[in-house]
Tab-separated table of C-alpha atoms in Angstrom:
chain	number	residue	atom	x	y	z
A	1	MET	CA	0.000	0.000	0.000
A	2	ASN	CA	1.419	3.421	-0.929
A	3	THR	CA	1.426	6.552	1.252
A	4	LYS	CA	-1.520	8.111	-0.606
A	5	GLN	CA	-3.661	5.042	0.114
A	6	LYS	CA	-2.612	5.079	3.783
A	7	GLY	CA	-3.507	8.775	3.975
A	8	ASP	CA	-6.900	8.190	2.372
A	9	ILE	CA	-7.675	5.453	4.906
A	10	ALA	CA	-6.613	7.691	7.800
A	11	GLU	CA	-8.761	10.541	6.514
A	12	ALA	CA	-11.796	8.259	6.075
A	13	GLN	CA	-11.373	6.869	9.610
A	14	VAL	CA	-11.061	10.347	11.124
A	15	LEU	CA	-14.029	11.787	9.239
A	16	ALA	CA	-16.190	8.804	10.224
A	17	ALA	CA	-15.186	9.195	13.900
A	18	PHE	CA	-16.002	12.920	13.838
A	19	LEU	CA	-19.414	12.204	12.330
A	20	ARG	CA	-20.125	9.401	14.839
A	21	ALA	CA	-19.312	11.898	17.619
A	22	GLY	CA	-21.953	14.268	16.223
A	23	LEU	CA	-19.525	16.965	15.100
A	24	ASN	CA	-20.143	19.275	12.170
A	25	VAL	CA	-17.481	18.489	9.555
A	26	LEU	CA	-16.680	20.613	6.520
A	27	THR	CA	-14.398	19.350	3.751
A	28	PRO	CA	-12.571	21.677	1.366
A	29	PHE	CA	-12.803	21.232	-2.386
A	30	GLY	CA	-9.531	20.086	-3.947
A	31	ASP	CA	-6.122	19.270	-2.478
A	32	ARG	CA	-4.706	22.788	-2.323
A	33	ASN	CA	-5.491	23.534	1.315
A	34	ARG	CA	-3.159	22.949	4.247
A	35	TYR	CA	-5.975	21.186	6.109
A	36	ASP	CA	-8.083	18.121	5.330
A	37	CYS	CA	-11.277	19.202	7.075
A	38	VAL	CA	-12.775	21.847	9.337
A	39	LEU	CA	-14.705	21.176	12.525
A	40	GLU	CA	-17.433	23.602	13.549
A	41	GLN	CA	-18.835	23.735	17.040
A	42	GLY	CA	-21.002	26.608	18.232
A	43	GLY	CA	-19.742	28.928	15.517
A	44	VAL	CA	-16.079	28.146	16.262
A	45	PHE	CA	-14.133	26.685	13.322
A	46	LYS	CA	-10.983	24.552	13.699
A	47	ARG	CA	-8.795	23.471	10.759
A	48	VAL	CA	-7.682	19.840	10.991
A	49	GLN	CA	-4.807	18.092	9.225
A	50	VAL	CA	-5.059	14.283	9.229
A	51	LYS	CA	-1.905	12.207	9.618
A	52	THR	CA	-1.179	8.491	9.836
A	53	GLY	CA	0.722	7.536	12.977
A	54	ARG	CA	3.208	4.714	13.197
A	55	VAL	CA	4.190	2.860	16.356
A	56	HIS	CA	7.897	3.302	17.058
A	57	LYS	CA	9.961	3.056	20.257
A	58	GLY	CA	7.232	3.391	22.872
A	59	GLY	CA	5.163	5.945	21.036
A	60	ILE	CA	3.109	6.890	18.037
A	61	ARG	CA	5.075	9.067	15.631
A	62	PHE	CA	3.710	11.251	12.888
A	63	ASN	CA	5.097	13.821	10.499
A	64	SER	CA	3.986	17.211	11.809
A	65	TYR	CA	5.142	18.851	8.574
A	66	SER	CA	4.485	18.542	4.848
A	67	VAL	CA	6.927	17.857	2.048
A	68	THR	CA	6.859	19.809	-1.192
A	69	SER	CA	9.162	20.087	-4.152
A	70	GLU	CA	10.160	23.467	-5.510
A	71	ASN	CA	12.560	23.773	-8.461
A	72	GLY	CA	13.723	20.206	-7.838
A	73	LYS	CA	14.474	20.877	-4.168
A	74	ILE	CA	12.562	19.179	-1.382
A	75	LYS	CA	11.151	21.543	1.229
A	76	HIS	CA	9.672	20.734	4.624
A	77	ARG	CA	6.866	23.065	5.699
A	78	SER	CA	5.503	23.464	9.211
A	79	TYR	CA	1.755	23.630	9.786
A	80	LYS	CA	1.991	26.140	12.640
A	81	GLY	CA	-0.292	29.097	12.004
A	82	GLN	CA	-2.059	27.235	9.179
A	83	ILE	CA	-4.009	24.571	11.060
A	84	ASP	CA	-5.418	24.237	14.561
A	85	LEU	CA	-5.369	20.487	15.185
A	86	PHE	CA	-3.719	17.303	14.005
A	87	ALA	CA	-5.960	14.244	13.871
A	88	VAL	CA	-3.605	11.259	14.008
A	89	TYR	CA	-4.937	7.838	13.049
A	90	SER	CA	-3.021	4.824	14.362
A	91	PRO	CA	-3.843	1.778	12.215
A	92	GLU	CA	-2.048	-0.523	14.691
A	93	PHE	CA	-4.400	0.476	17.525
A	94	ASN	CA	-7.335	1.651	15.371
A	95	LYS	CA	-7.423	4.846	17.446
A	96	ILE	CA	-7.495	8.550	16.702
A	97	TYR	CA	-5.663	11.261	18.612
A	98	LEU	CA	-6.585	14.949	18.364
A	99	ILE	CA	-3.614	17.192	19.189
A	100	PRO	CA	-3.388	21.007	19.092
A	101	VAL	CA	-0.723	22.094	16.601
A	102	GLU	CA	1.030	24.297	19.173
A	103	LEU	CA	1.980	21.175	21.179
A	104	CYS	CA	3.667	19.565	18.183
A	105	HIS	CA	7.232	19.810	16.981
A	106	GLU	CA	8.208	21.353	13.659
A	107	ARG	CA	9.171	18.056	12.012
A	108	ASP	CA	8.324	14.825	13.803
A	109	THR	CA	6.049	14.477	16.806
A	110	LYS	CA	5.813	11.533	19.178
A	111	LEU	CA	2.796	10.664	21.294
A	112	SER	CA	4.143	8.735	24.248
A	113	LEU	CA	2.434	5.454	25.104
A	114	THR	CA	4.203	5.314	28.477
A	115	GLY	CA	4.137	8.968	29.535
A	116	VAL	CA	7.943	9.109	29.583
A	117	ASN	CA	10.024	10.620	26.818
A	118	ARG	CA	13.712	11.282	27.496
A	119	ASN	CA	14.122	13.499	24.411
A	120	GLN	CA	11.435	16.014	25.371
A	121	HIS	CA	11.003	18.194	28.442
A	122	LYS	CA	7.332	17.286	28.603
A	123	ALA	CA	5.900	14.212	26.923
A	124	ILE	CA	2.731	14.381	24.869
A	125	VAL	CA	0.851	11.423	26.340
A	126	ALA	CA	-1.264	9.669	23.718
A	127	ALA	CA	-4.034	8.701	26.157
A	128	ASP	CA	-4.625	12.391	27.009
A	129	PHE	CA	-5.549	13.152	23.400
A	130	GLU	CA	-7.475	10.043	22.377
A	131	PHE	CA	-10.608	10.852	20.407
A	132	PRO	CA	-13.464	10.729	21.292
A	133	SER	CA	-12.856	9.672	24.893
A	134	HIS	CA	-10.964	12.849	25.831
A	135	VAL	CA	-13.894	14.950	24.598
A	136	ALA	CA	-16.379	12.990	26.688
A	137	GLN	CA	-14.218	13.304	29.820
A	138	ARG	CA	-14.037	17.105	29.666
A	139	LYS	CA	-16.911	19.518	29.989
A	140	SER	CA	-15.435	21.703	27.241
A	141	SER	CA	-13.801	19.884	24.377
A	142	VAL	CA	-10.502	20.685	22.689
A	143	LEU	CA	-12.539	22.274	19.894
A	144	ILE	CA	-13.642	25.330	21.844
């Protein structure tokens, strides 16, 4: 399976989970946007970029950047300031994690499965951002 197919599966899983949770989901026309969908809740709109996570060394890693080619040179672009949330689908666990972009690193982000990460000052613990359970546990969701 190629990366486009993996991305399509992740996006389908995330959109289905959002709809099952009763969220209003908007999808942009075309592939030119920096986000895959927009969530609307009470008039508040949040841009969401979907990523496929991979289990690696005690965590779920995902690329928190995009890759483009310009004049034959590969460029890595951060999503900061262009999206609000990453929705990370883990095919190994069949789970989705919803993480605010400001918590993510510029290149590669790891969601810790153990809560301990020696390479970061503060670990991003996967269980704290699991969707939809984290929304149900809080009175106000991450969307507001």
